PDB file of C-alpha atoms in Angstrom:
ATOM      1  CA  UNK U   1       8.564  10.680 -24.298  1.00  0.00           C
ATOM      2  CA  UNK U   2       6.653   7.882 -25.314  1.00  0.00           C
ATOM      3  CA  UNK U   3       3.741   6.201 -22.819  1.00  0.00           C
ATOM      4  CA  UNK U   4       4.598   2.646 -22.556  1.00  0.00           C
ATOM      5  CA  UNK U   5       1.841   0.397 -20.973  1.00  0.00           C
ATOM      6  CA  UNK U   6       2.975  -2.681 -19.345  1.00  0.00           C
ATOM      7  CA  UNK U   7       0.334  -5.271 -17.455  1.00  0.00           C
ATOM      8  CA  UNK U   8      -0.051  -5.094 -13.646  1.00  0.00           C
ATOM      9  CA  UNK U   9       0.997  -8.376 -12.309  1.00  0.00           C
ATOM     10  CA  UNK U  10      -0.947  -9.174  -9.300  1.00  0.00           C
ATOM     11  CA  UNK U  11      -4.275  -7.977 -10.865  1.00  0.00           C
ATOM     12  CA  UNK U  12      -4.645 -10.885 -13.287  1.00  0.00           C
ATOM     13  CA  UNK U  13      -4.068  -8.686 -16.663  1.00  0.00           C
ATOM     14  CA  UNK U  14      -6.965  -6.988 -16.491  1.00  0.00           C
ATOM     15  CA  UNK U  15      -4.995  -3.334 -15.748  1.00  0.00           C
ATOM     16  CA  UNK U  16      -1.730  -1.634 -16.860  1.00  0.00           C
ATOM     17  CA  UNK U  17       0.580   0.901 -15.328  1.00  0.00           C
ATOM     18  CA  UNK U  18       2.349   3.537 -17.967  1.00  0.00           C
ATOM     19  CA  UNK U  19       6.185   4.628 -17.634  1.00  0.00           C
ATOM     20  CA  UNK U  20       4.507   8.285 -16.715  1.00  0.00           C
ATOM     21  CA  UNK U  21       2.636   6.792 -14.256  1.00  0.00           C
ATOM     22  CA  UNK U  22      -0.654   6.771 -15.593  1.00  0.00           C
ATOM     23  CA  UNK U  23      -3.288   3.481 -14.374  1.00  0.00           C
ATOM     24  CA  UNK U  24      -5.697   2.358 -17.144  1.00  0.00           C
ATOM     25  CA  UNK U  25      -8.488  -0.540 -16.986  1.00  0.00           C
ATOM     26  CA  UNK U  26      -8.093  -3.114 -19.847  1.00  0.00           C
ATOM     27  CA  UNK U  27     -10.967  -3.995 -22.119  1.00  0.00           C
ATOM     28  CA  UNK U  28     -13.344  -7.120 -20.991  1.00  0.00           C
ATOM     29  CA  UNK U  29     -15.862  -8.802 -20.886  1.00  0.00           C
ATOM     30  CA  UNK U  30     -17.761  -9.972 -17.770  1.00  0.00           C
ATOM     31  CA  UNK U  31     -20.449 -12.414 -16.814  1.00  0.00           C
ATOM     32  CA  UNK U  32     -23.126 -10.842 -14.027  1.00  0.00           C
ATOM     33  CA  UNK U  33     -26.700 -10.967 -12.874  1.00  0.00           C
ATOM     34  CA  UNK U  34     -28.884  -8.701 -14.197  1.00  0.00           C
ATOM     35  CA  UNK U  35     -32.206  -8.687 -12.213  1.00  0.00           C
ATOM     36  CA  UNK U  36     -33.657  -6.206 -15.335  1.00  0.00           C
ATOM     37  CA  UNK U  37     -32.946  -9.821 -17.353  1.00  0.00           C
ATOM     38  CA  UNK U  38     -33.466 -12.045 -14.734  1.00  0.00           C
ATOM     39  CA  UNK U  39     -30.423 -14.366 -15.871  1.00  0.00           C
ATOM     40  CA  UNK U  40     -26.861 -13.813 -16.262  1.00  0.00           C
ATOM     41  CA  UNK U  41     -25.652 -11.628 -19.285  1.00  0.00           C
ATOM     42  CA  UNK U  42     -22.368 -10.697 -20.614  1.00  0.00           C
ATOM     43  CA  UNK U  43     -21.523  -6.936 -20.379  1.00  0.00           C
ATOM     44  CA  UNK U  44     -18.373  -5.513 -22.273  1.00  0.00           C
ATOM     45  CA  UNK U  45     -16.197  -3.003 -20.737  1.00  0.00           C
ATOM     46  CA  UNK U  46     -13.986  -0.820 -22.868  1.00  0.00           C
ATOM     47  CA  UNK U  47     -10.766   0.376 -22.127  1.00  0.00           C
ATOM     48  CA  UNK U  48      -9.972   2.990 -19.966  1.00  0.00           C
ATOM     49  CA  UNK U  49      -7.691   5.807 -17.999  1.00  0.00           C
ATOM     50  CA  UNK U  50      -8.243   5.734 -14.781  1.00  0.00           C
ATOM     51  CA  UNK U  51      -8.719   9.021 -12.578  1.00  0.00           C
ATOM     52  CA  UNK U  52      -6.205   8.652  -9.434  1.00  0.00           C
ATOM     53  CA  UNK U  53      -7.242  10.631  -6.373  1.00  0.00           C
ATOM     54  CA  UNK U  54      -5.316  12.224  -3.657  1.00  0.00           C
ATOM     55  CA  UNK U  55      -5.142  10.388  -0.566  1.00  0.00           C
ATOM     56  CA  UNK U  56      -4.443  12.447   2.612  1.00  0.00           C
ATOM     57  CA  UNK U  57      -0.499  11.754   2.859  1.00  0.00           C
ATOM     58  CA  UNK U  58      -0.243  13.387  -0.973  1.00  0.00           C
ATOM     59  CA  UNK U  59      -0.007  10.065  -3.091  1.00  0.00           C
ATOM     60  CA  UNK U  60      -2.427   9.286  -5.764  1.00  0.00           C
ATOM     61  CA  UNK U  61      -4.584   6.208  -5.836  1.00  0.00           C
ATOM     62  CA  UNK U  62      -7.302   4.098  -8.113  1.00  0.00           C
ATOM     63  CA  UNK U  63      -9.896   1.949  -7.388  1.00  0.00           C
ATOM     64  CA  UNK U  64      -9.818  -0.902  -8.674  1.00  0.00           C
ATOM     65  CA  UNK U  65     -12.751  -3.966  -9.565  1.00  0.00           C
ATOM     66  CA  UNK U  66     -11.615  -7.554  -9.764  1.00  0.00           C
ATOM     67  CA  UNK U  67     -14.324 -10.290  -9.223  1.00  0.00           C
ATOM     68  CA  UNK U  68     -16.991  -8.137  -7.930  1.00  0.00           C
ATOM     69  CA  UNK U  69     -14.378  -6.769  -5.414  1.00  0.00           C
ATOM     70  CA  UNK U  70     -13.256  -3.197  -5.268  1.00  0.00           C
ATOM     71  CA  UNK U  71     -10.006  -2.303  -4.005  1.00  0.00           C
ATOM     72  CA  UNK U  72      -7.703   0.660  -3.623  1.00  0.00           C
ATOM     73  CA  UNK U  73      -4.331   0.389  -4.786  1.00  0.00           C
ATOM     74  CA  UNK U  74      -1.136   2.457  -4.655  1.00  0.00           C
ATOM     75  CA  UNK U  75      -0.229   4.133  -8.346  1.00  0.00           C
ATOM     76  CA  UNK U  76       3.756   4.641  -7.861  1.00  0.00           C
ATOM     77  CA  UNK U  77       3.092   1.049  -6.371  1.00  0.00           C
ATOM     78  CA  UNK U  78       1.532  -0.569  -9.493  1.00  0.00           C
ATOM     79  CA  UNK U  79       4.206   1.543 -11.549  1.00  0.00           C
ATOM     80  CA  UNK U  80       7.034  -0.166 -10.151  1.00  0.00           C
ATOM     81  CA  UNK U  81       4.942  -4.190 -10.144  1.00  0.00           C
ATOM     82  CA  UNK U  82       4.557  -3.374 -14.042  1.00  0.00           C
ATOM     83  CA  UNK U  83       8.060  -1.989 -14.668  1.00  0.00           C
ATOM     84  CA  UNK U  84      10.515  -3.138 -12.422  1.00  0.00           C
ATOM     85  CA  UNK U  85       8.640  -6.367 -10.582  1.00  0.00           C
ATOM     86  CA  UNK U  86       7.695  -7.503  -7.045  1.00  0.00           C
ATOM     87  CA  UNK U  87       8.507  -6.245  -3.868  1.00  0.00           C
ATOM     88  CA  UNK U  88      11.371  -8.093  -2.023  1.00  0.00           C
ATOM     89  CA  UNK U  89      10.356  -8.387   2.043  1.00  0.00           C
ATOM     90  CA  UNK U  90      10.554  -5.314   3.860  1.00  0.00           C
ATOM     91  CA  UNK U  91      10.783  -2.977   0.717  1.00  0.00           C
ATOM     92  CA  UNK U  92       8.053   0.161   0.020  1.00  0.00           C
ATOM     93  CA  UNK U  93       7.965   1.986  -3.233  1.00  0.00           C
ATOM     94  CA  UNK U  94      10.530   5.348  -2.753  1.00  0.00           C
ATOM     95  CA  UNK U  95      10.120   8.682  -5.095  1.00  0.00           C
ATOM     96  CA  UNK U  96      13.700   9.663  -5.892  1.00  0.00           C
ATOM     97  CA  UNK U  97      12.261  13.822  -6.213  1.00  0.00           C
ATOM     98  CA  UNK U  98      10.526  13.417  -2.935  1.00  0.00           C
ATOM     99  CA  UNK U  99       6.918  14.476  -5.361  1.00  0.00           C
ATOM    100  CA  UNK U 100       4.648  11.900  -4.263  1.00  0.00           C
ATOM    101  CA  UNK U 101       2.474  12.763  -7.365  1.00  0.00           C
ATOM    102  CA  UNK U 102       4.937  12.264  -9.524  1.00  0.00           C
ATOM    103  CA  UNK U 103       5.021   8.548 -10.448  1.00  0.00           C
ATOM    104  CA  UNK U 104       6.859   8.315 -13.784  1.00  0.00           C
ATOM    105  CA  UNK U 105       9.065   5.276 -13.431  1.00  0.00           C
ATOM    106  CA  UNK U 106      12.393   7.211 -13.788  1.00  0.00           C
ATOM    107  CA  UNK U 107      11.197   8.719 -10.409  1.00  0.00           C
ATOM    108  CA  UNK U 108      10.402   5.715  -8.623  1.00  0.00           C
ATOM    109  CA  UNK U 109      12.343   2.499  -6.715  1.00  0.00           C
ATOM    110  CA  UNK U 110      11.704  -0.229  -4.577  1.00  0.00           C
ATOM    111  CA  UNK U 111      14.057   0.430  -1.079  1.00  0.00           C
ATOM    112  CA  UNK U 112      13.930  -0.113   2.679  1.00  0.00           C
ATOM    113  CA  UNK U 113      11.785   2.297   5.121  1.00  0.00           C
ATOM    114  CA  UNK U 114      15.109   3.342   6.438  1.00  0.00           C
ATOM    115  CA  UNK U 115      16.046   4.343   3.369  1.00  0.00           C
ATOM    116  CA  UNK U 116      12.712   5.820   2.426  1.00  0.00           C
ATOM    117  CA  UNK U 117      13.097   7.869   5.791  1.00  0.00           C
ATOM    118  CA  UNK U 118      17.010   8.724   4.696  1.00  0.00           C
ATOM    119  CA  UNK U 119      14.854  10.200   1.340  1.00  0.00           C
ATOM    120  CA  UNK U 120      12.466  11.934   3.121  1.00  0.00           C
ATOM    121  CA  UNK U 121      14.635  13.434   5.138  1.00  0.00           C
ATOM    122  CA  UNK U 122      16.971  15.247   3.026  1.00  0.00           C
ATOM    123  CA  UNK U 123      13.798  16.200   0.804  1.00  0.00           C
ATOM    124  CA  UNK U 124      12.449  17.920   3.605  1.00  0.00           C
ATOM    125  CA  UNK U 125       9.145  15.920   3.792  1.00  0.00           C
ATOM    126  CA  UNK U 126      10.432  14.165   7.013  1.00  0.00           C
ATOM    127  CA  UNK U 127       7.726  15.602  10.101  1.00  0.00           C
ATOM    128  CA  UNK U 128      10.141  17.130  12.748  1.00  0.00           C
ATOM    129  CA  UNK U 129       9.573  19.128  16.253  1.00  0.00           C
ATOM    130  CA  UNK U 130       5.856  20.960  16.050  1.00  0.00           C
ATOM    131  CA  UNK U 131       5.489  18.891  12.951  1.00  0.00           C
ATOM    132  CA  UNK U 132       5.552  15.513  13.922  1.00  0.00           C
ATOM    133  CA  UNK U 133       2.241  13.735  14.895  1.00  0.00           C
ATOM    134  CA  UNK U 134       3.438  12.797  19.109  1.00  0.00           C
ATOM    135  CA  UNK U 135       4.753  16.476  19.509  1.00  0.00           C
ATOM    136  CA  UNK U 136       3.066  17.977  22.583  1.00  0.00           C
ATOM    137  CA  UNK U 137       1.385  15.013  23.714  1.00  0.00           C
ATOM    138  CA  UNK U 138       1.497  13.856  27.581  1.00  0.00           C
ATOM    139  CA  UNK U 139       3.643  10.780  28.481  1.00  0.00           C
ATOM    140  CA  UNK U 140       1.945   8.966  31.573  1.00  0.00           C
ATOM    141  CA  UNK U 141       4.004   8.475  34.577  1.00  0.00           C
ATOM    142  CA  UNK U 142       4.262   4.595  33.950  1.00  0.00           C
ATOM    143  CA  UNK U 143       5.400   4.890  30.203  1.00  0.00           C
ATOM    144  CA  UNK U 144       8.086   7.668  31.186  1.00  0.00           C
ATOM    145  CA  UNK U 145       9.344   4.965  33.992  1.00  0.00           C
ATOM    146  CA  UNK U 146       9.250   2.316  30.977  1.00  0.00           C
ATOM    147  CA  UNK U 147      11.027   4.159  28.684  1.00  0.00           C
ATOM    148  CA  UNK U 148      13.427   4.541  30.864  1.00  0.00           C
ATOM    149  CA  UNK U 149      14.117   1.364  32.463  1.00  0.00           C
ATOM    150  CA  UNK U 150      13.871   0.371  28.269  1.00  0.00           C
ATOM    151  CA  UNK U 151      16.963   3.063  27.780  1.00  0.00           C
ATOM    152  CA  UNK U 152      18.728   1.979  30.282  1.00  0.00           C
ATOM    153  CA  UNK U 153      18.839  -1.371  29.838  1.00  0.00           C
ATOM    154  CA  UNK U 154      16.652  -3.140  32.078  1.00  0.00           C
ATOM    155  CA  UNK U 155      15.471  -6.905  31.899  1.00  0.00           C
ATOM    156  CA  UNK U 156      11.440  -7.235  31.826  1.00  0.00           C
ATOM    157  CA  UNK U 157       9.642  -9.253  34.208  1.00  0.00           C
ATOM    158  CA  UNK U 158       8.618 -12.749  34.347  1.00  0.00           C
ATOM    159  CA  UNK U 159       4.903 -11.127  34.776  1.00  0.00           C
ATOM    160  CA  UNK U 160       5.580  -8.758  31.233  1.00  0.00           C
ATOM    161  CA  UNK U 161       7.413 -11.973  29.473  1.00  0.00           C
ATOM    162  CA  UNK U 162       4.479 -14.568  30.406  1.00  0.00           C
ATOM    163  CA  UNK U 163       1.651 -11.538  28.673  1.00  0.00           C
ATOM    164  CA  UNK U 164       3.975 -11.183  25.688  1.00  0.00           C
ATOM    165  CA  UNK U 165       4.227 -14.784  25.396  1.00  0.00           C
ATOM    166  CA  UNK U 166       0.004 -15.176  25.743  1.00  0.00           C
ATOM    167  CA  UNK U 167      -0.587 -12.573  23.378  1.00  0.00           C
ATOM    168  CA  UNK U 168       2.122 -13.881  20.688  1.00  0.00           C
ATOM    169  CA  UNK U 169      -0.156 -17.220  20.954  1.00  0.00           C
ATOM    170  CA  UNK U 170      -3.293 -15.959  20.928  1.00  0.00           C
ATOM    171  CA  UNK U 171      -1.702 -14.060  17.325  1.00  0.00           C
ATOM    172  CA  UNK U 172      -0.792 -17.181  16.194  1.00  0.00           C
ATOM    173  CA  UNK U 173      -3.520 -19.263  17.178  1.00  0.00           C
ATOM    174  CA  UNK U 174      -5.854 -16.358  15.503  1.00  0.00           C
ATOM    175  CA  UNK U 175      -3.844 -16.754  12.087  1.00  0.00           C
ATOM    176  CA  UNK U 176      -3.990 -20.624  12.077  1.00  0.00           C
ATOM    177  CA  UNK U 177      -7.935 -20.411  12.695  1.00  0.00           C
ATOM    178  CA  UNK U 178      -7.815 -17.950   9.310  1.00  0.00           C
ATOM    179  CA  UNK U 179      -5.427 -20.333   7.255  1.00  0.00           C
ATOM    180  CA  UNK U 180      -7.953 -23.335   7.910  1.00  0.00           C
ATOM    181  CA  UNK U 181     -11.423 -21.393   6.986  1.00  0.00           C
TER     182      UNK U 181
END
């Protein structure tokens, strides 16, 4: 099969995704200080694969510079931006094999994390019994008694409501304060 490469979109054409799921840096050339200089100089950067590494859940990932900024990004993630487009709300990047290392875009689709659950369930990835990160732990007396009055269908108090309600503007007030600096 032939390697396709198709630009990244959020990361301002400056990387590409392959159909097999490959991540490679494009060729460019940057302005920067260079204290060896003493003045800003232009420095060429060729093109290049990237080397994913394994993060601990089994996915692969690349780091990533854009404006003097390093991130960490997804690859099945940047697969699907390049191939197939943007996320919709509430959708995470599914493997259709259940290989999280295998991020050809055949294997790959943008879905729902009920559906992604549905996936990893019948691939037998899902973490059940012994396996799953809460078994064995102790439940406190109060959260038991919450669950339960949750189960069974109990109203919360004015005294829960009015700390929900603080919180929720405290949140809010919190993300206006961020939108304004």
């Amino acid at each position: 099969m032939e390697e396709l490469w198709k630009d990244i979109p959020i990361y301002d054409g400056l990387y590409q995704a392959s159909n097999l799921g490959n991540i490679r840096a494009k060729e460019r050339k940057i302005k920067k200080y260079s204290p060896y200089y003493q003045k800003v100089i232009e420095q060429t950067y060729k093109q290049r694969l990237l080397k994913p590494t394994l993060d601990k859940s089994g996915y692969y990932r690349v780091h990533l510079g854009i404006n003097g900024k390093k991130y960490n990004g997804s690859v099945h993630r940047m697969v699907l931006m390049a191939f197939v487009g943007m996320p919709q709300q509430n959708q995470e990047a599914c493997h259709n094999n259940g290989i999280p290392t295998d991020n050809r875009i055949e294997n790959l689709r943008w879905d729902t994390h009920a559906e992604n659950n549905r996936d990893r369930t019948k691939h037998g990835t899902y973490p059940k019994g012994k396996d799953h990160h809460n078994y064995g732990k102790p439940m406190s007396e109060e959260l038991k008694a919450r669950l339960a009055a949750y189960h069974t269908g109990a109203k919360r108090s004015d005294a829960i409501k009015q700390k929900m309600s603080e919180a929720q503007k405290r949140r809010w007030a919190n993300v206006q304060k961020q939108k304004t600096a």
